[in-house]
Structures are given as structure tokens and as C-alpha cells.
């Protein structure tokens, strides 16, 4: 494509209809905002303005003044780089913050991509009201949308009663070629088809353009056929500007009862601009002259920027509010009545909406008796999870085909299947990545979701784990088989760097509890902080359950790190450990005591929490005066220098593991009482 | 399924044919090895023994005595947990180590999953001769196989000449339900279909069983239809025991000229055992009684373990060697003649085989003049890459649809497309994960491959990056847009934890060069270590090119960290930085000097290399006597304590970033000369 206005199709000029006026307002706001920032993605908002306009004004069940109404339809912009489309829609729809101020004002749009503005480069959940999820990393919005659709079906199955339809919303996701290429979206689509999520509609913007050029360079599969293979209903719209066809497609989606729907919309990126149909319209400002030419082609005033013609905003808001407000009001009336007629269930609904914990939620959490043989922390985790889940029906989740190993099934509960959306045990299949983004989507809809797999497979689902941390969404990640303790499965299955990966992720609270009672304390801490993304790292192998009458209470887990065992006076050496190495540290401690060495053991299940403690507390646990310190962890050593200092030592992994029974590995890599005692004495002597 | 022998189908008993004898040998060796280890996966080898036997004895072009013959057909066991299938095949085929000893002896099989044995839990590349790639993490073998098929097509296109067919091998991958569910395999399959890789054959073991139970729990899509949508030829074999149908399917694959082939084989996991068809046959030993019952059902001696009937090994080896040895010998003769008739190309082929560098490979690497405005390190990276690629045609790769941004195109070279397999610029599409596993596969076939994307999207491709490190395969990962320097795209696109993730990964050499000349030095170090997996981390924004007449030479990059700028005598403070922060450290250094503070700047592009230096060298760079140290890096702070100690400080990111122009972000997060100087003085004063 050449950079001249001659590419503009004949019908680019607006026809004077109110609809077209609104659509071109979205287009020109997007162009102007990107131009003002001299940074951003104008082409997709320009192409998809008719899709956004049709969906929002004619279909979306949404009250602009109550953007958090629980039964609203969800609109997920999986193509997060097209953020100006969403900001334009939020502006024109008159979406309000809780305080009544606009979620996105015209001034906010003028501040596109500036520090602290409401309009960052990619949409950020909780930063801008009306943004349902943070998007940008491709494919994640797709997965999130499946999670939201799953959550809706679950809440409908559990809470809807005759005469009380509390949940019947739909979930729309706007996706691009990139989404269709990402494996996470394939995984999520396969599962959505399997689950027959008829409340889910993906709109696939097929614009034939990728950053490197035409999609024919790398992507010429038959996407529609692929989705049919997944069990989706597939609809084709040949022109994104064909509002009638778009309307018909959304109507067909709404009428489809037994499968999710994919609407494949052919569009022209940067529509109407000199760069129309070119990758140049994707990721940079069009340039002032191109903006002028495009406005001219649209029949738009060229002397005004950020121009919203009179009446456009009001008409848009009215279209969505006239549908959404009565629905929302009726819903509130229904809920009010429901509180009387289904009081117990209503309590659950209210708790889901507010994030409150049910009374007595922790009453059944077991205390584990001292036991030298002990129990694998994954087994303890399963027991504690079940004790809480029993009191908190919206705590639910599953595994990427490893539930018998991760011990995350809720006993006595059904599987979540198309024939039973009230099930609480989720079979995500061998799809860790989709599991992650689905669990995030479920949490965004108010459920306390969890996803589980082996720790090494965190690698397969890093993007949603990161996004949970970035969004501050309280999903719980359960990772078992947490070290070379995996044994015979060998180095491909033995995590080394995964603890460091999570510790390096801002805002993620990772617990690696040392025995069954620390597992219980960790789960307690997780449930008590509903907006805190957390990971629970558990062992495959049995860990001794420590005698808490002899050692400190596991309540210390809340502080992230605590003195578990000590001797009188200032210790000669401090042993710091997490997880399965806590028991080893205790054994070494006892040996050191017998040898006349004053030793202290610090259990440090959560660095994240420990770092948040006061300096005084930290000093009480790790006194500066004691420089002789040994950290013990069956994982990579990176980071431990913070706690052992230049004078201390870390017994950790500096290589990958190996395939062998665990005792042989412990011996090979130095995780033995003998070696810990030896290193402790060396550190003291140094 | 109940745990009794009554499930055995009528035809379980062997028919006395030599073929069946060999197949049951594979089955019983697998059962016995898992039973002896009391750990492992017996069910899939039992199910797929006929597939392995048919492929190896009738089709695979392979010389057991020359397992590294470059034009051998590749067999990838993507279902790595079924390692006993591969070990049995390697044993029966008589595959030899270079020293003539068996790659896998019967004794090795008896040592299954024991420390240092040749038969670890999952197959490990370079550990066991004949293992083409390390597998276990599902989907990776699929991606690797696409990379191997790509490499074969490229080498054929470049090196085959009339009368000289040096490359015409096929690549087979054995995949399971888990592979089919993993997104990485979907991505790789889509690209393989796009590229019409007719030398690629995936065998999909459709056994309807996953770890959590029947695949109907989570996976009932139409896999065949999906692959047709990708452009694959799909063949169905209804019974894994139907050797005639398997033979026909492989023949059809060999005859297919314009697309990859998927053979969907229905199988029964744990075939013939009391646990046949049950998830219980998947991941644990069958138990002694079940082993006995199964052998009985097969008509196998029940009193012998690890029993290989007379003649079975010899017949198997003869079947494969009688085809493979003449082919390998003819190939060597061809190559010998090729060395005369196509001497220049032959040099390349020899270098690919031996891993040698071409003469003068670094002659064109530019030296960059001092320049205060400077150049983005991604731009410098592109220039250096091109200078090397020009001399080294088998250095090739591409990007996950970001080449215009990562600057990784080789100028003047064509795209790798179905119409031109000689192209060197790869368009992987928005498929980071597949790009990773494909690049590894290409490297396994001898090419110097690279893959590139934004650093934050390392999250999408962690498994192959990890496997490259575990396998010690010299793929180069090029990650640009390496910090909050990304600016307006905001926190979804700004890496924080990615440097730590790579530093925590054993064996991965990550470089974050500080200016254009450090980029050149890093590329030099990477190319000089062909078996060393490496990552090159580059900036989006311009970095000043330092005046090397004033500061130290960039050759110090080879040591990982070096004194870049210094003052006379013992410094008062040491500033340590990487990448874009090196220039900032230099500015702060000059300011400190002006203020009368003796300062040193250490550039530390590779921790991995620095850690390998002698204690004396490390002391010369970071003398213990100087405790006042400041590390500066626009990334998470984890790990820097190792170099700054308890007395130092780190200027780093403790949160995610934000969307804004870079200057605003630098100010907000403290990456300014003023702040570095202030912190340096605080550290000195402390």
C-alpha cells in the first residue's frame, strides 16, 4: 500500500446517519489520541469502530452508571493495543466511576499514554473503571473471557432459582489475528467448545495484517474450520462496516444455545486512511498529514481534534442506558426478594459481590499432630483446601490434568461439565496456560478460583500468573512437586528457577510451607487476603509434621518468616529454610545443639510477607549481629544473598537436577544433615 | 476398568510371528523396567510398541552404528514419559555410542530411573546416544520436530545440487493427547501446515485416557478436522495393533508431497494388562501380579524379567541396518564427491556438522564510534547480526511477528516460505512458544538458530528457553524492549522479572550489553561458544556509545563483568550496572568525580560469565575492601545483593512499571543521575 489518500474506498465518506457519525467519532478520537501521544495503535480502533458501536449500542446489557453491576455483559478487549477503541466506547457510553465522575473524560483521552492518566497504553483493570481485564499480551483476554463465561454459568447453575434469574449475562471478547495464533487462545477455545459455553462470543477481527506484513507470511489456516472442530458456532461477516450483518451475527449468537460463537469479521486496518490495509496503520501514529487526509475522506472537520459532534455522546449513552438501567434495576429488585426467599444462598451472592468471607470459614481447618513420618505438603494442602471449600462454595478450581497428584479435588463435589455447570472440580486438560487465564477470568467475576499443576510447569503459564499479580486479582496458584524431591521423573520435571521467578514478580505472595501446619497457616493467610494473588508451593514427598509444643507456632507464617527453633542467647549460626528443607534445618539444628553450637532455625515460607515487616521484626528474626547464616533450599540460589549476606552460605541448586530416587539426589546435591552441619560450622569459623 | 485380567481382549495372546515377538519384547521390557524402578509409565510403551516397531523396522532411515549421521530420519518421542518405548527401541535396534558400546544395554534398562544411568525418567539429549531431543514437558517435542523439518528443508534447498542429494530425511514425532491439548503444539502445527512441511509426520496416540480419567472430561474436539484446518494431511488408523494399516499410513506419508501428515492412531493404554484402557496404566508400575497376568496373557514366560527372546534383537537391528547402512554409506560417498565439485558449499556442510566457525566470520563486525546520542542496542544488534550472518549462512532465524521492532531481519535475504525453503528470515507469527521450540529443533539439526521477541514475552516461551539450557543447545534468544524503557506501552509490556528468570536458569548465558560495542562483544562471545545457549537482551531506546579511548575496551564483556571506568586508587564507591543503565552509571561517575568522590563503574552484562571467573579476577573488579556499592538496573532487584552485599544499595524496580514517556518513568522510578549520585553518597556515608 502506498502512503496516499487514493486508497480510500468510495464509501469512506460519511453518510450523515447518526450511527456513522458515532462510528467516525470513535475513529477520529482514536486517531487524534494516538497522534497527540505520538505513540499507540490507531488502525484497529478505526477498523472496528462499527463492531464496537453495534455491540455496545444494540446488544450490551450494561448500566453506564453502575459499571460493576454483577450481571452486566462483559466486554473484553483482547486486542489490548487497540485501547483507544475501548476508551472511546467508555467515553461515549458515559461510563461513570463510583463517585459519578466519568470513567474516561475527553480530557483523559487527551492524556492518552501519559503518566498516571486514566488512559494508559494498554487497558488496565482497576486503574480505569469499565476495563474488565488488563490486556495487551495476546491471547490472555481470550482466556479471561472463557473464565468469565464459566463463572457466569456456575453462578447461574448455583444461584438462579425459579423466578429468580440472578445470572444470565454474556461475555464478548474482541480478538485479532495475534490472538488466533497464540496457543493460549487455542487451548481456551478447545475447552470452551468442550464446555458448550453458549454465553461466550468471540469476535475475530480478520484484517489480514500482522506487524511483519500480510498474515499470509505466517498464518493461512482456516480459522473457522478450526473452531468448528472445537465445537463452536462460526459466523462470517464479510465487511466490518456492514452494520446489518454485524447485527444479525450478534442476534444469531444470542439465539445459540449449545455452543460458543465465533464471529469472523473481515476488516481493513486503518480504514479510510492513506495507510488503510497496511501494517503501517498498526503500531504508530498516522502522522498529521495522514490524519488530515483521513478526516477529509470521512467528511470530518479537519480543523478540530478530539471532536465529538453534538448529540453523539448523548445518543450513545442513551442507547446503552435505556436497555441497561431497567435491567439493572430489575436485577436489584430480584436480589432484594431473593434475600428473603433464599436467604442462605443470598448470603453467598453478597459475599461474592463484596469479597467478604463467610462466617466460620476456617472452623474446620485441621491442626496436624506432630509426626516424624509426616505427610506430603500437597496432601496437607488437599485436606486444608477441602476444609475451607466446604464452608465457602465459591472457592473452586482444578488442575491441568494432574488433580490426582496435586490433590486439589474437592471431595464430594461434581466435575464442572456441560451437563453440570454447578460442579466445582474443573478439568482444564493438559492446558496450563489456558487454565491460568481462565482462573484469572473466574476471579474477575468474583469467584475464589485456583489452578494447579506441577511447579516446573509454571513455565507454561507465566503470562496469566504475571497478569494476576499486575491486576491484583486474588487467584490462588497451587504448585506441587516443588523441587528435585520429584525424584525419578528427572530434570525436565524438577523445578530449579521457579521460586526465584515468582519472588521476582512484584505483588505475588508465594508460600512454600515447611510442614502440614504451615500449610494450614498459609491457606489461612491466602483466604484472608482476597485481592492478593498468591501461590502455594507444595512437596511431592512426605515432610515431618513438627512438634509445635517444642518449636514455635505456625502462626508465624503470617509474617512470612519467623524463628521456628532457637537456643538461649545470641545464636552462633542461623539456619534459614523453606518448605521441605525446614525439616532438614531442624534436624541439623538438633545436631548442632548436641555439638554445643547455639543455633537458630528461621522458617521463611514467604519472602513477600517478610519484606513487608517492620525493621524491628526483621532484626528480631535475623539479627545483624549474627553474620553466620546458612540458607537451605532445593532450588536455585539466586536471591538468598539478601538474607545470608556476603559472610553466609547457601545450600541450593546451581545446576539442573537428575533422575533418581530422592534419597540419592539429596545426597548428591548436599541436602543432608551432615552437609548442613558441616556448612554451618564452616560459616561460624569463617 | 476393574483390576482383573478379564479385560484382556481375545487377541492379546501372541501369534508366534517374529514381529509380534519383537513387539511384546518392547512391551515386557517396559513393564519390567518400570516395575523394577517402581516408578514410571508402562501404559504408553505397551500401547505403542507396534507403532515403534513398524516405523523403526520398516521405514526409519537410520544407521544404528552411526547415530549422528546428519541425513538420518529423526524420531522424536514427544510423549517423553513413555521413555521406555524409546529405550527399548534403541536397545533392540542396536544403536551404538561413538565408542561402539551399546547406547542402551540391557543392563542400562535394568537401571531405569537410577542415578547416572543411561535411562533417566525422561529421555535426555546428549546424555543418551540416539535421543534426538529432551522431552517430557508436553508439546515441546512437537515443536522441536517442526524445527528439525524446517532445518532439513533449508539444508536441502541450499545444499542439494543435481546429482547430490545430501538432505532428504523425514522427521517423525510420536505425540499423545497431552501434546494435542498444549498450545505450543497448536502453534507449531499451524506453522508447519502453513509451511507445507511434507517431511514431517506426527503420530497421534489417541488413547482416550488422561491422568484425571477419560479424555471426555476435557477434550472432545475433532483433532483431525483441526489439523485439516491447519492444512495437514490426516490419516486414521483405528487400531494400534493393525500393523498393515500402520504400514499403509506411513507409506501415504512418504508419498505426500505438499503438506505435513498427521496419523491418528487409536490405541489402548496398557494393552493386554488388567489395567488396559485405564488411567491407572499411565503413571505407575503395574504391580508384580499385574505384570505376571499380563505376561501370561501375552503367552510370555512369567518367570523371566527383562527377557529378550533369541534372535529378536538381531532381527530388529538387521531390519533397520540393512536399509540404513547402505544409505549412510552412499551419503558419505556423495559428500566426498561434493567436497570436490561444490567445495565452498561443502565447507558449510562440514561446518554445520562439526560446529566449526567459518574463517573470517567476524571480519565485518563493526566497531562503533563514540556518540553521545548513540543508538538503541536493538539497532546495534541488528547491524552486528547482519555482519556475522553475511559470513555464516547457517546463522538464521526470525521473530514472533516483531522483526521490524527487534531488528532481526537479515538484509537481502528472502523469507523462509513454502515457495522458498532457502530463505533465512523466519516469520513465526504471533507464536512465541512455538518459535522457541522450533528454534531449538533447528539447532538440534546443526543450524545456528535465533528467535526474537520483546523481553516481556519471554513469559510465553519459557519451556523451550529452559530446555535449550538443559540440553546445552546453542540457540540464541534475542529479547528487545528490555525494561520500563519501553515507555508508553505500559506495564504489560515492561519486563521486570525477566532478567532474574534467566539468571536463575542454570546454564543460560544472558548478556545485557551497555552500548553498541558491548553488543558486538556479546555477539562475538555467543558465536564463539556454539553449544552455549545464550540470550541477548537489548534496549528499545537509544544508548550513548561510550568513548572507549576514555573508558575500558568492550572486550571485558567476555569476562561477564569488568571495570569500565575508574579513578586512581581504591574507589570510595562502586557503581554496578547493565544495559541501558551503564550510560547512566557513567554519567553519575563523572558527576561524582567532579564532586571529589572516587568512583568506579563496573559493567556487568553477564552474571553467568562473571561467576565463572577466578576469585582473583572477581576481587580485582569488586574488591572486598569496598563495601560501598550501588547496583543500577531497570528491573527487579532480586539477586543484586550478591554483588552489593548487606552494606550496598540497589536502584531497581520493586513494582511493575507504568505507561508514560520514558523520561517521565526514569524520573518516577529514580533512574536519574541525581538519584544515583545521591544514593552513592548515602552508601559511602553509611
Coordinates of C-alpha atoms in Angstrom, one line a residue, chain A residues 37-41 113-117 119-124 134-140 177-179 181-184 186-187 190-191 193-196 209-213 215-223 225-226 228-231 398-405 415-417 426-433 456-457 459-463 466-467 469-471 488-501 503-507 540 607 629 636-639 641-646 653-661 664-665 668, chain B residues 37-41 113-117 119-124 134-140 177-179 181-184 186-187 190-191 193-196 209-213 215-223 225-226 228-231 398-405 415-417 426-433 456-457 459-463 466-467 469-471 488-501 503-507 540 607 629 636-639 641-646 653-661 664-665 668:
Chain A
X37 CA 0.8 10.9 22.2
X38 CA 2.8 10.2 19.0
X39 CA 2.6 6.6 20.2
X40 CA -0.1 3.9 20.0
X41 CA -2.2 1.8 17.7
X113 CA -0.4 7.2 27.3
X114 CA 0.7 9.9 29.8
X115 CA 1.9 9.3 33.3
X116 CA -0.9 8.5 35.7
X117 CA -3.6 9.1 33.2
X119 CA -5.8 6.1 29.5
X120 CA -2.6 4.0 29.6
X121 CA -1.2 2.4 26.5
X122 CA -3.0 -0.9 27.2
X123 CA -6.2 -1.1 29.3
X124 CA -5.5 -1.7 33.0
X134 CA -5.9 -6.0 31.7
X135 CA -5.0 -6.9 28.2
X136 CA -2.1 -6.4 25.8
X137 CA -0.2 -9.7 26.0
X138 CA -2.1 -11.5 23.2
X139 CA -4.4 -14.4 23.8
X140 CA -4.9 -13.5 27.5
X177 CA -5.0 -12.4 14.3
X178 CA -2.5 -12.4 17.0
X179 CA -4.9 -13.9 19.5
X181 CA -2.2 -17.5 16.6
X182 CA -1.4 -17.7 20.3
X183 CA -1.5 -21.2 21.8
X184 CA -3.3 -20.0 24.9
X186 CA -6.3 -22.3 21.1
X187 CA -6.3 -24.1 24.4
X190 CA -10.9 -26.0 22.8
X191 CA -12.1 -26.1 26.4
X193 CA -16.1 -25.7 22.9
X194 CA -15.9 -28.8 25.1
X195 CA -17.9 -27.0 27.8
X196 CA -20.5 -25.7 25.3
X209 CA -2.3 -7.8 8.6
X210 CA 0.4 -8.6 11.1
X211 CA 3.3 -6.5 12.2
X212 CA 5.7 -8.1 9.8
X213 CA 3.2 -7.6 6.9
X215 CA -0.8 -12.6 7.5
X216 CA -0.1 -14.8 4.5
X217 CA 3.5 -14.7 5.7
X218 CA 2.8 -17.0 8.6
X219 CA -0.9 -17.7 9.0
X220 CA -3.2 -19.0 6.4
X221 CA -5.0 -21.7 8.2
X222 CA -8.8 -22.0 8.0
X223 CA -9.7 -20.4 11.4
X225 CA -12.9 -24.7 10.4
X226 CA -10.6 -25.0 13.3
X228 CA -15.9 -25.8 14.2
X229 CA -13.5 -28.7 15.1
X230 CA -13.6 -27.3 18.7
X231 CA -17.4 -27.4 18.6
X398 CA -9.0 -27.6 39.4
X399 CA -5.9 -28.8 37.6
X400 CA -4.3 -29.1 34.2
X401 CA -4.9 -32.9 34.2
X402 CA -2.9 -33.5 37.4
X403 CA -5.6 -33.4 40.1
X404 CA -4.7 -36.9 41.4
X405 CA -1.2 -35.7 42.0
X415 CA -16.9 -32.1 38.0
X416 CA -17.8 -28.9 36.1
X417 CA -19.1 -30.3 32.8
X426 CA -12.5 -28.2 36.9
X427 CA -10.8 -30.4 34.4
X428 CA -8.7 -27.9 32.4
X429 CA -7.0 -30.7 30.4
X430 CA -3.3 -30.5 29.6
X431 CA -3.6 -26.8 29.1
X432 CA -1.7 -25.0 31.8
X433 CA -1.7 -21.7 30.0
X456 CA 8.0 -26.8 36.8
X457 CA 5.0 -26.2 34.6
X459 CA 6.8 -22.1 32.8
X460 CA 3.7 -22.9 30.7
X461 CA 1.5 -20.3 32.4
X462 CA 3.7 -17.4 33.3
X463 CA 1.7 -14.8 31.4
X466 CA 2.1 -12.3 35.9
X467 CA -1.2 -10.7 35.0
X469 CA -0.1 -10.1 40.1
X470 CA -0.3 -7.0 37.9
X471 CA -4.1 -6.8 38.3
X488 CA 12.9 -40.2 39.2
X489 CA 11.0 -38.0 36.7
X490 CA 14.2 -36.1 36.4
X491 CA 15.4 -32.7 35.4
X492 CA 12.6 -31.9 33.0
X493 CA 10.2 -32.2 35.9
X494 CA 12.3 -30.8 38.7
X495 CA 11.9 -27.0 39.2
X496 CA 15.1 -25.1 39.9
X497 CA 14.4 -21.5 38.9
X498 CA 10.6 -21.3 39.6
X499 CA 10.8 -20.0 43.2
X500 CA 13.0 -17.2 42.0
X501 CA 10.7 -16.4 39.1
X503 CA 9.8 -14.0 44.1
X504 CA 10.9 -11.7 41.3
X505 CA 7.3 -11.0 40.3
X506 CA 6.0 -7.8 42.0
X507 CA 3.0 -8.3 44.1
X540 CA 5.6 -34.4 46.4
X607 CA 9.7 -13.6 51.3
X629 CA 23.9 -17.7 58.3
X636 CA 18.4 -22.1 42.5
X637 CA 20.3 -19.9 44.9
X638 CA 19.6 -16.5 43.4
X639 CA 18.3 -14.0 45.9
X641 CA 22.3 -13.4 49.5
X642 CA 19.8 -10.8 50.8
X643 CA 19.4 -12.9 53.9
X644 CA 22.7 -14.6 54.3
X645 CA 24.9 -11.7 53.3
X646 CA 28.4 -11.9 52.0
X653 CA 21.0 -26.0 43.4
X654 CA 23.5 -24.5 41.0
X655 CA 22.6 -26.9 38.2
X656 CA 19.6 -28.8 37.0
X657 CA 18.6 -31.9 38.8
X658 CA 18.8 -35.6 37.8
X659 CA 16.6 -38.7 37.5
X660 CA 17.0 -40.9 40.6
X661 CA 15.2 -41.7 43.8
X664 CA 20.2 -40.4 46.1
X665 CA 19.5 -36.9 44.9
X668 CA 24.3 -35.9 45.5
Chain B
X37 CA 12.2 -48.9 39.4
X38 CA 8.7 -48.9 41.0
X39 CA 8.3 -45.7 39.1
X40 CA 7.5 -44.7 35.5
X41 CA 4.9 -45.0 32.8
X113 CA 15.5 -44.1 36.5
X114 CA 18.6 -44.7 38.7
X115 CA 21.2 -42.1 39.4
X116 CA 23.6 -41.6 36.4
X117 CA 22.0 -44.3 34.4
X119 CA 17.9 -44.5 31.1
X120 CA 16.6 -41.5 33.1
X121 CA 12.9 -41.0 33.7
X122 CA 12.5 -38.8 30.6
X123 CA 14.8 -39.0 27.6
X124 CA 17.7 -36.6 27.8
X134 CA 14.9 -34.0 25.6
X135 CA 11.2 -34.5 26.1
X136 CA 8.7 -34.7 28.9
X137 CA 7.2 -31.2 29.1
X138 CA 4.4 -31.9 26.7
X139 CA 4.2 -30.3 23.3
X140 CA 7.9 -29.5 23.2
X177 CA -3.5 -36.4 23.9
X178 CA -1.5 -34.0 26.1
X179 CA 0.6 -32.8 23.2
X181 CA -4.0 -30.1 24.1
X182 CA -0.9 -28.0 24.6
X183 CA -1.0 -24.6 22.9
X184 CA 2.6 -24.9 21.8
X186 CA -1.2 -26.0 18.1
X187 CA 1.0 -23.1 17.2
X190 CA -0.4 -24.2 12.3
X191 CA 3.0 -23.0 11.2
X193 CA 0.8 -26.5 7.8
X194 CA 1.5 -23.0 6.5
X195 CA 5.0 -24.0 5.5
X196 CA 3.7 -27.3 3.8
X209 CA -7.1 -41.5 28.6
X210 CA -5.7 -38.7 30.5
X211 CA -4.3 -38.6 34.1
X212 CA -7.6 -37.4 35.5
X213 CA -9.5 -40.1 33.6
X215 CA -10.3 -37.5 27.8
X216 CA -14.1 -36.8 27.5
X217 CA -13.6 -34.9 30.8
X218 CA -11.9 -32.1 29.0
X219 CA -11.1 -32.9 25.4
X220 CA -13.6 -33.9 22.8
X221 CA -12.7 -31.7 19.9
X222 CA -12.3 -33.2 16.4
X223 CA -8.5 -33.2 16.2
X225 CA -10.6 -31.7 11.4
X226 CA -8.5 -29.1 13.3
X228 CA -7.1 -30.3 8.2
X229 CA -7.8 -26.6 9.0
X230 CA -4.1 -26.1 9.5
X231 CA -3.5 -27.7 6.1
X398 CA 13.4 -14.7 12.9
X399 CA 10.8 -13.2 15.1
X400 CA 7.3 -13.8 16.5
X401 CA 5.9 -11.1 14.3
X402 CA 8.1 -8.4 15.7
X403 CA 11.1 -8.3 13.3
X404 CA 10.6 -4.6 12.4
X405 CA 11.0 -3.9 16.1
X415 CA 11.7 -15.1 3.8
X416 CA 11.5 -18.8 4.6
X417 CA 8.3 -19.7 2.8
X426 CA 11.6 -16.7 9.5
X427 CA 8.1 -15.4 10.2
X428 CA 7.0 -17.4 13.2
X429 CA 3.8 -15.5 13.5
X430 CA 2.5 -14.4 17.0
X431 CA 3.6 -17.8 18.3
X432 CA 6.4 -17.2 20.7
X433 CA 6.2 -20.6 22.3
X456 CA 8.4 -9.4 28.5
X457 CA 7.1 -12.2 26.2
X459 CA 6.9 -15.5 29.6
X460 CA 5.3 -17.1 26.6
X461 CA 8.2 -19.2 25.7
X462 CA 9.8 -20.2 29.0
X463 CA 9.7 -24.0 28.4
X466 CA 14.6 -23.8 29.8
X467 CA 15.1 -26.8 27.6
X469 CA 19.6 -24.6 28.7
X470 CA 19.0 -28.1 30.0
X471 CA 20.1 -29.6 26.6
X488 CA 4.1 4.2 26.7
X489 CA 3.1 0.6 26.1
X490 CA 3.0 0.3 29.9
X491 CA 3.3 -2.4 32.5
X492 CA 2.0 -5.3 30.4
X493 CA 4.9 -4.7 28.0
X494 CA 7.6 -3.7 30.5
X495 CA 9.7 -6.6 31.8
X496 CA 10.5 -6.5 35.5
X497 CA 11.2 -10.1 36.5
X498 CA 12.6 -11.5 33.2
X499 CA 16.3 -10.8 33.9
X500 CA 16.0 -12.7 37.2
X501 CA 14.2 -15.5 35.5
X503 CA 19.8 -15.5 35.7
X504 CA 18.1 -18.2 37.8
X505 CA 18.1 -20.7 34.9
X506 CA 21.2 -22.9 35.1
X507 CA 23.4 -22.8 32.1
X540 CA 14.3 -0.1 22.6
X607 CA 26.4 -12.6 35.6
X629 CA 28.4 -0.4 46.2
X636 CA 13.5 -6.3 39.7
X637 CA 16.2 -6.1 42.4
X638 CA 16.3 -9.8 43.3
X639 CA 19.9 -11.2 43.2
X641 CA 22.6 -8.5 47.0
X642 CA 25.2 -10.9 45.8
X643 CA 27.3 -8.0 44.4
X644 CA 26.3 -5.1 46.6
X645 CA 26.2 -7.0 49.9
X646 CA 24.3 -6.0 53.0
X653 CA 12.2 -1.8 40.3
X654 CA 10.2 -3.0 43.2
X655 CA 6.8 -2.7 41.4
X656 CA 5.5 -3.0 37.9
X657 CA 6.1 -0.1 35.6
X658 CA 3.6 2.4 34.1
X659 CA 2.5 3.8 30.8
X660 CA 4.3 7.1 30.1
X661 CA 7.1 8.5 28.0
X664 CA 8.8 10.5 33.0
X665 CA 9.3 6.9 34.0
X668 CA 9.4 8.5 38.7

